[in-house]
Tab-separated table of C-alpha atoms in Angstrom:
chain	number	residue	atom	x	y	z
U	1	UNK	CA	4.387	-0.838	26.159
U	2	UNK	CA	2.273	2.051	26.513
U	3	UNK	CA	3.528	5.421	25.957
U	4	UNK	CA	2.523	8.263	28.052
U	5	UNK	CA	-0.112	10.779	26.885
U	6	UNK	CA	0.327	14.311	26.421
U	7	UNK	CA	-3.217	15.890	26.724
U	8	UNK	CA	-3.860	19.248	26.308
U	9	UNK	CA	-7.270	20.656	28.120
U	10	UNK	CA	-9.763	23.402	26.571
U	11	UNK	CA	-12.424	25.053	28.181
U	12	UNK	CA	-15.782	25.552	26.196
U	13	UNK	CA	-18.179	27.980	26.981
U	14	UNK	CA	-21.373	28.568	24.719
U	15	UNK	CA	-19.598	26.098	22.044
U	16	UNK	CA	-16.453	28.304	21.930
U	17	UNK	CA	-13.238	27.457	23.390
U	18	UNK	CA	-12.243	30.089	25.900
U	19	UNK	CA	-8.786	30.836	27.929
U	20	UNK	CA	-8.042	32.678	30.880
U	21	UNK	CA	-5.658	32.583	33.465
U	22	UNK	CA	-6.748	31.475	37.081
U	23	UNK	CA	-10.489	32.518	35.805
U	24	UNK	CA	-9.451	36.157	35.051
U	25	UNK	CA	-9.319	37.827	31.724
U	26	UNK	CA	-11.298	35.000	29.879
U	27	UNK	CA	-11.248	35.468	26.126
U	28	UNK	CA	-12.564	33.894	22.937
U	29	UNK	CA	-10.116	31.808	21.387
U	30	UNK	CA	-11.508	29.699	18.204
U	31	UNK	CA	-13.999	26.721	17.644
U	32	UNK	CA	-13.166	23.612	19.387
U	33	UNK	CA	-13.187	21.745	16.283
U	34	UNK	CA	-10.333	24.230	14.862
U	35	UNK	CA	-8.510	24.394	18.447
U	36	UNK	CA	-8.789	20.454	18.255
U	37	UNK	CA	-7.553	19.856	14.986
U	38	UNK	CA	-4.607	22.153	15.763
U	39	UNK	CA	-3.131	20.132	18.783
U	40	UNK	CA	-4.012	16.626	17.265
U	41	UNK	CA	-1.843	17.737	14.035
U	42	UNK	CA	1.043	19.040	16.846
U	43	UNK	CA	1.056	15.558	17.915
U	44	UNK	CA	-1.310	15.957	21.330
U	45	UNK	CA	-2.236	11.930	21.790
U	46	UNK	CA	-5.549	12.838	23.647
U	47	UNK	CA	-7.756	15.921	24.430
U	48	UNK	CA	-10.041	16.968	27.104
U	49	UNK	CA	-13.050	19.456	26.948
U	50	UNK	CA	-14.428	20.885	29.600
U	51	UNK	CA	-17.839	22.380	29.004
U	52	UNK	CA	-17.849	25.201	31.667
U	53	UNK	CA	-21.315	26.769	29.866
U	54	UNK	CA	-23.163	28.282	33.107
U	55	UNK	CA	-26.532	27.302	32.885
U	56	UNK	CA	-27.696	23.607	31.603
U	57	UNK	CA	-30.328	25.023	28.981
U	58	UNK	CA	-27.191	26.746	27.179
U	59	UNK	CA	-25.350	23.456	28.048
U	60	UNK	CA	-27.552	21.581	25.506
U	61	UNK	CA	-26.612	23.770	22.609
U	62	UNK	CA	-22.911	23.939	23.608
U	63	UNK	CA	-22.575	20.029	23.404
U	64	UNK	CA	-23.208	20.346	19.880
U	65	UNK	CA	-19.347	20.902	19.402
U	66	UNK	CA	-19.108	17.567	20.291
U	67	UNK	CA	-19.898	16.403	17.155
U	68	UNK	CA	-18.219	18.768	15.093
U	69	UNK	CA	-15.007	17.789	16.787
U	70	UNK	CA	-15.388	14.252	16.268
U	71	UNK	CA	-16.085	14.758	12.690
U	72	UNK	CA	-12.594	16.139	12.294
U	73	UNK	CA	-10.041	15.032	14.715
U	74	UNK	CA	-8.536	11.427	14.502
U	75	UNK	CA	-7.466	10.918	18.362
U	76	UNK	CA	-9.556	10.066	21.351
U	77	UNK	CA	-11.428	12.945	23.433
U	78	UNK	CA	-13.191	13.401	26.571
U	79	UNK	CA	-15.573	15.847	27.449
U	80	UNK	CA	-16.647	16.960	31.182
U	81	UNK	CA	-18.349	19.505	32.901
U	82	UNK	CA	-21.920	19.345	33.946
U	83	UNK	CA	-22.286	15.670	33.420
U	84	UNK	CA	-25.049	14.746	36.389
U	85	UNK	CA	-26.679	11.738	35.140
U	86	UNK	CA	-26.613	8.674	32.603
U	87	UNK	CA	-28.665	10.461	29.786
U	88	UNK	CA	-25.489	13.047	29.523
U	89	UNK	CA	-23.301	10.009	28.747
U	90	UNK	CA	-25.523	8.836	26.193
U	91	UNK	CA	-25.626	11.874	24.606
U	92	UNK	CA	-21.873	12.897	24.713
U	93	UNK	CA	-21.234	9.585	23.391
U	94	UNK	CA	-23.725	9.237	20.521
U	95	UNK	CA	-22.096	12.774	19.403
U	96	UNK	CA	-18.761	10.914	19.363
U	97	UNK	CA	-16.711	11.660	22.260
U	98	UNK	CA	-14.578	8.378	23.481
U	99	UNK	CA	-14.949	9.306	27.249
U	100	UNK	CA	-17.147	11.233	29.536
U	101	UNK	CA	-15.787	12.725	32.882
U	102	UNK	CA	-17.568	13.566	36.083
U	103	UNK	CA	-16.685	15.111	38.761
U	104	UNK	CA	-19.006	16.842	41.272
U	105	UNK	CA	-22.014	14.988	40.316
U	106	UNK	CA	-20.107	11.665	41.111
U	107	UNK	CA	-19.540	12.800	44.770
U	108	UNK	CA	-22.961	13.518	45.309
U	109	UNK	CA	-24.110	10.781	43.349
U	110	UNK	CA	-21.332	7.735	43.048
U	111	UNK	CA	-23.871	5.184	42.075
U	112	UNK	CA	-23.515	7.325	38.470
U	113	UNK	CA	-20.177	6.033	37.595
U	114	UNK	CA	-21.331	2.457	38.610
U	115	UNK	CA	-24.397	2.915	35.956
U	116	UNK	CA	-22.358	4.433	33.299
U	117	UNK	CA	-19.678	1.987	33.628
U	118	UNK	CA	-22.115	-0.895	33.265
U	119	UNK	CA	-23.646	0.654	30.451
U	120	UNK	CA	-21.158	1.832	28.640
U	121	UNK	CA	-18.037	0.261	29.560
U	122	UNK	CA	-15.339	1.089	32.144
U	123	UNK	CA	-13.158	2.733	29.547
U	124	UNK	CA	-15.431	5.548	28.704
U	125	UNK	CA	-16.037	6.501	32.512
U	126	UNK	CA	-13.584	9.248	33.671
U	127	UNK	CA	-13.169	10.082	36.922
U	128	UNK	CA	-11.745	13.778	37.609
U	129	UNK	CA	-11.068	14.643	41.273
U	130	UNK	CA	-10.314	18.198	42.625
U	131	UNK	CA	-8.002	17.681	45.417
U	132	UNK	CA	-6.616	20.118	48.266
U	133	UNK	CA	-4.208	19.621	50.762
U	134	UNK	CA	-5.685	19.539	54.326
U	135	UNK	CA	-3.969	20.170	57.621
U	136	UNK	CA	-3.809	16.240	58.482
U	137	UNK	CA	-1.696	15.959	55.813
U	138	UNK	CA	-3.902	14.342	53.430
U	139	UNK	CA	-6.133	15.771	50.551
U	140	UNK	CA	-9.785	16.589	50.370
U	141	UNK	CA	-11.793	16.333	47.364
U	142	UNK	CA	-13.652	19.826	46.588
U	143	UNK	CA	-16.607	19.855	44.632
U	144	UNK	CA	-18.176	22.934	42.750
U	145	UNK	CA	-15.509	24.182	40.891
U	146	UNK	CA	-12.969	23.945	43.790
U	147	UNK	CA	-15.213	25.984	45.893
U	148	UNK	CA	-16.796	23.295	48.465
U	149	UNK	CA	-14.868	20.839	50.700
U	150	UNK	CA	-16.769	17.711	50.293
U	151	UNK	CA	-15.208	16.124	53.616
U	152	UNK	CA	-14.121	13.028	51.409
U	153	UNK	CA	-10.521	11.723	51.607
U	154	UNK	CA	-9.123	12.068	47.895
U	155	UNK	CA	-7.161	8.790	47.597
U	156	UNK	CA	-9.827	7.033	49.249
U	157	UNK	CA	-12.337	8.645	46.706
U	158	UNK	CA	-10.146	7.634	43.738
U	159	UNK	CA	-10.280	3.793	45.106
U	160	UNK	CA	-13.830	4.239	45.764
U	161	UNK	CA	-14.437	5.671	42.251
U	162	UNK	CA	-12.430	2.600	40.516
U	163	UNK	CA	-14.407	-0.074	42.491
U	164	UNK	CA	-17.714	1.792	40.912
U	165	UNK	CA	-16.148	1.110	37.717
U	166	UNK	CA	-14.112	4.248	36.624
U	167	UNK	CA	-11.707	3.611	34.186
U	168	UNK	CA	-9.424	6.427	34.312
U	169	UNK	CA	-8.548	8.980	37.278
U	170	UNK	CA	-7.826	12.631	36.336
U	171	UNK	CA	-6.064	14.222	39.574
U	172	UNK	CA	-6.275	18.491	39.611
U	173	UNK	CA	-4.425	19.769	42.467
U	174	UNK	CA	-5.972	23.066	43.515
U	175	UNK	CA	-2.941	23.942	45.789
U	176	UNK	CA	-0.626	23.700	42.120
U	177	UNK	CA	-3.028	24.842	39.868
U	178	UNK	CA	-1.721	27.912	37.846
U	179	UNK	CA	1.189	28.238	40.270
U	180	UNK	CA	3.459	26.417	37.334
U	181	UNK	CA	5.911	24.927	39.879
U	182	UNK	CA	5.186	21.449	39.176
U	183	UNK	CA	2.369	18.491	39.648
U	184	UNK	CA	1.559	17.480	43.104
U	185	UNK	CA	3.831	14.703	43.095
U	186	UNK	CA	2.899	13.219	46.240
U	187	UNK	CA	-0.824	13.596	45.528
U	188	UNK	CA	-0.059	11.675	42.261
U	189	UNK	CA	2.011	9.008	44.089
U	190	UNK	CA	-0.636	8.378	46.801
U	191	UNK	CA	-3.187	7.603	44.131
U	192	UNK	CA	-0.871	5.809	41.511
U	193	UNK	CA	0.471	3.453	44.109
U	194	UNK	CA	-3.607	2.585	45.251
U	195	UNK	CA	-5.476	2.393	42.055
U	196	UNK	CA	-5.014	0.016	38.798
U	197	UNK	CA	-6.402	2.179	35.947
U	198	UNK	CA	-4.707	4.754	34.376
U	199	UNK	CA	-4.130	8.132	36.494
U	200	UNK	CA	-3.467	11.491	34.721
U	201	UNK	CA	-1.979	14.324	36.174
U	202	UNK	CA	-3.435	17.867	36.409
U	203	UNK	CA	-2.434	21.256	37.605
U	204	UNK	CA	0.783	22.923	38.041
U	205	UNK	CA	2.523	22.433	34.540
U	206	UNK	CA	5.154	25.483	33.946
U	207	UNK	CA	8.154	24.032	32.588
U	208	UNK	CA	8.882	20.609	30.348
U	209	UNK	CA	10.709	19.093	33.439
U	210	UNK	CA	7.182	19.022	35.083
U	211	UNK	CA	6.047	16.793	32.756
U	212	UNK	CA	8.835	14.403	33.342
U	213	UNK	CA	8.831	14.262	37.220
U	214	UNK	CA	5.042	13.794	37.065
U	215	UNK	CA	5.975	10.564	34.857
U	216	UNK	CA	9.376	9.249	36.353
U	217	UNK	CA	8.307	10.166	40.476
U	218	UNK	CA	4.480	9.558	40.181
U	219	UNK	CA	4.203	6.829	37.574
U	220	UNK	CA	1.226	9.062	35.951
U	221	UNK	CA	-0.131	7.542	32.508
U	222	UNK	CA	-0.865	10.897	30.986
U	223	UNK	CA	-0.267	14.533	31.904
U	224	UNK	CA	-2.659	17.160	31.328
U	225	UNK	CA	-1.757	20.488	30.633
U	226	UNK	CA	-3.718	23.745	29.579
U	227	UNK	CA	-2.318	27.356	29.681
U	228	UNK	CA	1.118	25.984	28.865
U	229	UNK	CA	0.043	24.976	25.723
U	230	UNK	CA	-2.878	27.833	24.765
U	231	UNK	CA	-0.332	30.573	25.573
U	232	UNK	CA	2.237	28.726	23.328
U	233	UNK	CA	4.964	28.615	26.171
U	234	UNK	CA	5.558	25.132	25.506
U	235	UNK	CA	4.996	23.456	22.313
U	236	UNK	CA	3.612	19.869	22.127
U	237	UNK	CA	6.531	18.579	19.490
U	238	UNK	CA	9.202	20.206	21.885
U	239	UNK	CA	8.013	18.662	25.024
U	240	UNK	CA	7.890	15.401	23.212
U	241	UNK	CA	11.206	15.433	22.072
U	242	UNK	CA	12.061	16.531	25.561
U	243	UNK	CA	10.472	13.636	26.905
U	244	UNK	CA	12.011	11.170	24.825
U	245	UNK	CA	15.395	12.377	25.420
U	246	UNK	CA	14.675	11.654	28.938
U	247	UNK	CA	14.161	7.955	28.105
U	248	UNK	CA	10.140	8.025	28.686
U	249	UNK	CA	8.055	6.358	25.904
U	250	UNK	CA	6.180	8.615	23.901
U	251	UNK	CA	4.336	8.297	20.743
N	1	UNK	CA	-20.511	0.622	-2.494
N	2	UNK	CA	-18.977	-0.247	0.541
N	3	UNK	CA	-20.922	-0.843	3.736
N	4	UNK	CA	-20.489	-0.607	7.359
N	5	UNK	CA	-22.603	-2.885	8.717
N	6	UNK	CA	-24.963	-1.219	11.644
N	7	UNK	CA	-25.934	-4.112	13.806
N	8	UNK	CA	-27.384	-1.516	16.709
N	9	UNK	CA	-23.893	-1.221	18.849
N	10	UNK	CA	-22.109	2.035	19.115
N	11	UNK	CA	-21.254	4.964	17.139
N	12	UNK	CA	-20.277	3.998	13.620
N	13	UNK	CA	-19.898	7.941	12.951
N	14	UNK	CA	-15.972	8.042	13.582
N	15	UNK	CA	-15.306	4.676	11.971
N	16	UNK	CA	-17.488	6.455	8.963
N	17	UNK	CA	-15.142	9.675	8.900
N	18	UNK	CA	-11.959	7.633	8.982
N	19	UNK	CA	-12.690	6.130	5.588
N	20	UNK	CA	-14.293	9.251	4.591
N	21	UNK	CA	-10.761	11.048	5.072
N	22	UNK	CA	-9.185	8.620	3.238
N	23	UNK	CA	-11.543	9.199	0.344
N	24	UNK	CA	-13.775	6.050	0.672
N	25	UNK	CA	-17.542	6.702	0.627
N	26	UNK	CA	-19.263	4.107	2.888
N	27	UNK	CA	-22.984	3.368	3.403
N	28	UNK	CA	-23.773	2.562	7.411
N	29	UNK	CA	-26.632	0.136	6.622
N	30	UNK	CA	-28.433	-2.782	8.237
N	31	UNK	CA	-30.037	-3.650	4.938
N	32	UNK	CA	-29.409	-7.408	4.014
N	33	UNK	CA	-29.958	-6.807	0.413
N	34	UNK	CA	-26.992	-3.927	0.459
N	35	UNK	CA	-24.831	-6.242	2.297
N	36	UNK	CA	-25.342	-8.942	0.163
N	37	UNK	CA	-24.543	-6.385	-3.142
N	38	UNK	CA	-21.605	-4.348	-1.537
N	39	UNK	CA	-18.116	-4.079	-2.778
N	40	UNK	CA	-16.544	-4.615	0.554
N	41	UNK	CA	-18.050	-5.068	4.321
N	42	UNK	CA	-16.846	-3.211	7.136
N	43	UNK	CA	-17.684	-4.702	10.895
N	44	UNK	CA	-17.174	-2.115	13.465
N	45	UNK	CA	-17.986	-2.391	17.006
N	46	UNK	CA	-17.656	-1.891	20.677
N	47	UNK	CA	-19.436	-3.730	23.486
N	48	UNK	CA	-19.770	-7.402	24.576
N	49	UNK	CA	-19.004	-10.509	22.202
N	50	UNK	CA	-22.148	-12.077	23.228
N	51	UNK	CA	-24.670	-8.702	22.564
N	52	UNK	CA	-23.206	-8.261	19.279
N	53	UNK	CA	-23.166	-12.147	18.021
N	54	UNK	CA	-26.926	-12.256	19.271
N	55	UNK	CA	-27.658	-9.136	17.357
N	56	UNK	CA	-25.939	-10.084	13.950
N	57	UNK	CA	-27.906	-13.560	14.198
N	58	UNK	CA	-31.113	-11.723	14.775
N	59	UNK	CA	-30.842	-9.677	11.918
N	60	UNK	CA	-29.794	-12.454	9.938
N	61	UNK	CA	-26.414	-10.934	9.208
N	62	UNK	CA	-24.654	-13.779	10.971
N	63	UNK	CA	-24.981	-16.559	7.844
N	64	UNK	CA	-24.915	-13.834	5.060
N	65	UNK	CA	-21.227	-12.432	6.224
N	66	UNK	CA	-20.019	-16.128	6.460
N	67	UNK	CA	-21.471	-16.432	3.044
N	68	UNK	CA	-20.144	-13.360	1.507
N	69	UNK	CA	-16.781	-14.023	3.038
N	70	UNK	CA	-16.453	-17.364	1.506
N	71	UNK	CA	-17.552	-15.765	-1.862
N	72	UNK	CA	-13.883	-13.985	-1.536
N	73	UNK	CA	-15.487	-10.305	-0.766
N	74	UNK	CA	-13.368	-7.975	1.241
N	75	UNK	CA	-14.458	-7.782	5.024
N	76	UNK	CA	-12.681	-5.970	7.683
N	77	UNK	CA	-13.233	-6.257	11.197
N	78	UNK	CA	-12.423	-3.232	13.684
N	79	UNK	CA	-11.977	-3.580	17.268
N	80	UNK	CA	-14.768	-5.742	18.658
N	81	UNK	CA	-15.614	-6.546	14.578
N	82	UNK	CA	-12.010	-8.327	14.601
N	83	UNK	CA	-12.966	-10.234	17.431
N	84	UNK	CA	-16.217	-11.445	15.835
N	85	UNK	CA	-14.217	-13.122	12.921
N	86	UNK	CA	-12.649	-15.658	15.421
N	87	UNK	CA	-14.005	-19.144	16.171
N	88	UNK	CA	-15.158	-18.228	19.820
N	89	UNK	CA	-15.135	-15.747	22.573
N	90	UNK	CA	-14.957	-16.149	26.394
N	91	UNK	CA	-16.410	-13.190	27.129
N	92	UNK	CA	-18.895	-13.691	29.809
N	93	UNK	CA	-19.577	-16.993	28.645
N	94	UNK	CA	-18.540	-19.118	25.491
N	95	UNK	CA	-19.695	-18.027	22.483
N	96	UNK	CA	-19.396	-18.948	18.952
N	97	UNK	CA	-18.321	-16.211	16.608
N	98	UNK	CA	-18.100	-16.197	12.479
N	99	UNK	CA	-15.124	-18.526	12.452
N	100	UNK	CA	-13.457	-16.763	9.668
N	101	UNK	CA	-10.015	-16.629	11.423
N	102	UNK	CA	-8.457	-19.250	13.554
N	103	UNK	CA	-8.511	-18.690	17.366
N	104	UNK	CA	-10.126	-17.639	20.475
N	105	UNK	CA	-11.136	-14.675	21.983
N	106	UNK	CA	-9.931	-14.421	25.797
N	107	UNK	CA	-9.763	-12.027	28.883
N	108	UNK	CA	-5.865	-10.683	29.011
N	109	UNK	CA	-4.547	-12.169	32.062
N	110	UNK	CA	-1.612	-10.184	32.904
N	111	UNK	CA	0.108	-8.186	35.487
N	112	UNK	CA	-0.327	-5.051	33.517
N	113	UNK	CA	-3.830	-2.577	33.626
N	114	UNK	CA	-6.540	-4.102	31.752
N	115	UNK	CA	-8.325	-2.723	29.658
N	116	UNK	CA	-5.164	-1.966	27.594
N	117	UNK	CA	-5.918	1.518	26.654
N	118	UNK	CA	-3.717	3.635	25.107
N	119	UNK	CA	-1.182	4.331	22.239
N	120	UNK	CA	1.098	1.180	21.569
N	121	UNK	CA	3.695	0.283	19.044
N	122	UNK	CA	3.512	-2.130	16.080
N	123	UNK	CA	5.788	-4.724	15.224
N	124	UNK	CA	5.769	-6.412	11.826
N	125	UNK	CA	5.133	-10.019	11.002
N	126	UNK	CA	4.566	-9.447	7.521
N	127	UNK	CA	6.449	-6.762	6.117
N	128	UNK	CA	5.179	-7.099	2.795
N	129	UNK	CA	1.532	-7.062	3.190
N	130	UNK	CA	-0.299	-4.245	1.352
N	131	UNK	CA	-1.824	-2.986	4.505
N	132	UNK	CA	1.288	-1.805	5.868
N	133	UNK	CA	2.464	-0.175	2.711
N	134	UNK	CA	2.550	3.535	4.102
N	135	UNK	CA	3.350	2.894	7.982
N	136	UNK	CA	6.792	1.978	9.224
N	137	UNK	CA	7.396	-0.605	12.118
N	138	UNK	CA	7.491	1.388	15.626
N	139	UNK	CA	4.555	3.656	14.861
N	140	UNK	CA	1.973	3.946	17.450
N	141	UNK	CA	-1.832	2.979	17.431
N	142	UNK	CA	-4.583	3.570	19.632
N	143	UNK	CA	-5.916	0.438	21.660
N	144	UNK	CA	-8.694	-0.010	24.135
N	145	UNK	CA	-9.959	-3.465	24.787
N	146	UNK	CA	-9.593	-5.809	27.808
N	147	UNK	CA	-9.918	-9.182	25.463
N	148	UNK	CA	-7.843	-10.321	22.738
N	149	UNK	CA	-7.548	-12.659	19.744
N	150	UNK	CA	-5.286	-15.615	20.964
N	151	UNK	CA	-4.430	-16.515	17.731
N	152	UNK	CA	-3.497	-20.221	17.297
N	153	UNK	CA	-2.315	-19.556	13.538
N	154	UNK	CA	0.784	-17.141	13.720
N	155	UNK	CA	0.497	-17.007	9.866
N	156	UNK	CA	-2.558	-14.903	10.192
N	157	UNK	CA	-0.795	-12.134	12.267
N	158	UNK	CA	0.480	-9.172	10.059
N	159	UNK	CA	1.260	-6.971	12.965
N	160	UNK	CA	1.232	-7.060	16.778
N	161	UNK	CA	1.945	-5.064	19.772
N	162	UNK	CA	3.443	-6.069	23.097
N	163	UNK	CA	1.771	-6.024	26.329
N	164	UNK	CA	3.458	-8.604	28.650
N	165	UNK	CA	1.739	-10.760	26.186
N	166	UNK	CA	1.736	-10.237	22.242
N	167	UNK	CA	-1.442	-8.812	21.076
N	168	UNK	CA	-2.252	-9.297	17.364
N	169	UNK	CA	-3.042	-5.950	16.026
N	170	UNK	CA	-3.712	-6.341	12.545
N	171	UNK	CA	-4.841	-9.859	11.180
N	172	UNK	CA	-5.534	-11.547	7.997
N	173	UNK	CA	-6.657	-14.418	6.195
N	174	UNK	CA	-6.912	-13.863	2.740
N	175	UNK	CA	-9.609	-11.281	1.876
N	176	UNK	CA	-10.363	-11.068	5.526
N	177	UNK	CA	-8.703	-8.388	7.791
N	178	UNK	CA	-8.931	-7.687	11.289
N	179	UNK	CA	-7.744	-4.667	13.374
N	180	UNK	CA	-7.864	-4.794	17.082
N	181	UNK	CA	-7.169	-0.748	17.661
N	182	UNK	CA	-9.107	1.957	16.517
N	183	UNK	CA	-7.546	3.103	12.956
N	184	UNK	CA	-10.008	5.455	12.886
N	185	UNK	CA	-8.475	7.311	16.378
N	186	UNK	CA	-5.035	6.430	15.597
N	187	UNK	CA	-3.814	9.859	14.274
N	188	UNK	CA	-1.912	9.781	11.110
N	189	UNK	CA	-0.654	6.110	11.514
N	190	UNK	CA	-4.337	5.214	11.395
N	191	UNK	CA	-5.180	7.003	8.219
N	192	UNK	CA	-2.351	5.664	6.685
N	193	UNK	CA	-3.479	2.031	7.522
N	194	UNK	CA	-6.862	3.017	5.906
N	195	UNK	CA	-5.605	4.295	3.165
N	196	UNK	CA	-3.580	1.498	2.315
N	197	UNK	CA	-6.680	-0.645	3.113
N	198	UNK	CA	-8.885	1.376	0.636
N	199	UNK	CA	-6.292	0.716	-2.318
N	200	UNK	CA	-6.922	-2.701	-1.618
N	201	UNK	CA	-10.737	-2.638	-1.943
N	202	UNK	CA	-11.292	-0.211	-4.578
């Protein structure tokens, strides 16, 4: 059977990995290939790079990091951020990424998922969803870095994304992001019970038990986290040993 | 010289880097003469079976690879490249493969999620096979596929993974190896598999 995946997420700006706490105090950390290799050696099962470079002109240069990462790491990785057309998929996959993730641009143009899936295969297309609880006891999809409510229902959008050809769904909880009190289990359950592709939990990790709960309570295939790894609060080795001891299949 | 056959599908860079990391220099080529003169042939691939076979035929590589295989040249097929080694495939129709392995490529008809994507553990069928030399049973490798080799000849199974059905992970027919998962993406385990393979062919 498949092992649950532990996935560190790295933000890249102008070709460099940066970190910050809730978008504040952003500092330059290292080159993506150096940090990527570090996490891969620590036992990460997969890596996610989000390019947060502001302008699209600069992003083209920034994306040169993808090839450097592909040259030095030997685990799968995905790249997202600013992907809005089929040419972006071609470019990123040619540079050696295994998957490409789309977010706001897919909300604006759902056909992008279909086109990419038909051209490169569903396994290359990741739909990343930023979800926030609304007053109707469900979750809305937010776009533009979580600033704008798209009006879409998060669970329905996940289902639609899979119908269009997405091979994996990353669910980011805006409510829990940076709160360190655990993943949004209800949201994840609502999505894993409706789709037949891998679902990755994102947003809310603070302690090792949160990773366990996301797997055992919401049956997610992978667990993504950023700051707990970057600030050394949880080591991947310790986390994997703990999850194994809890009876979860881990590589 | 060891060649990675370039028939115009997919990114061959990561496969080449994977071999480079274990110290095997390879040449990515579509040159028939180079393939003919090569010490060993690496057949990679992502995408659909039909497109791959059509391209191999168009580039006149189809018969050449079969001929070189029959001469005893080491050949390794990776992912779709492994599936191409089989007699035939049912992906989007019915297509004839290279016929170097016994069996057929079929869609996984199972209740688990398809594609079979992620890290799965290996069970050894042939402990003594040299390609397993540096790894232990139970180590994990990275798979991404929706079709699998329904190998009729279990004697050819070197290592398998369970995913409701038995997925042949590494297969072998004398000088020909096939690997369904991506050794170049399988961390240290994949690295050790490529290392053992390198020692077999140099």
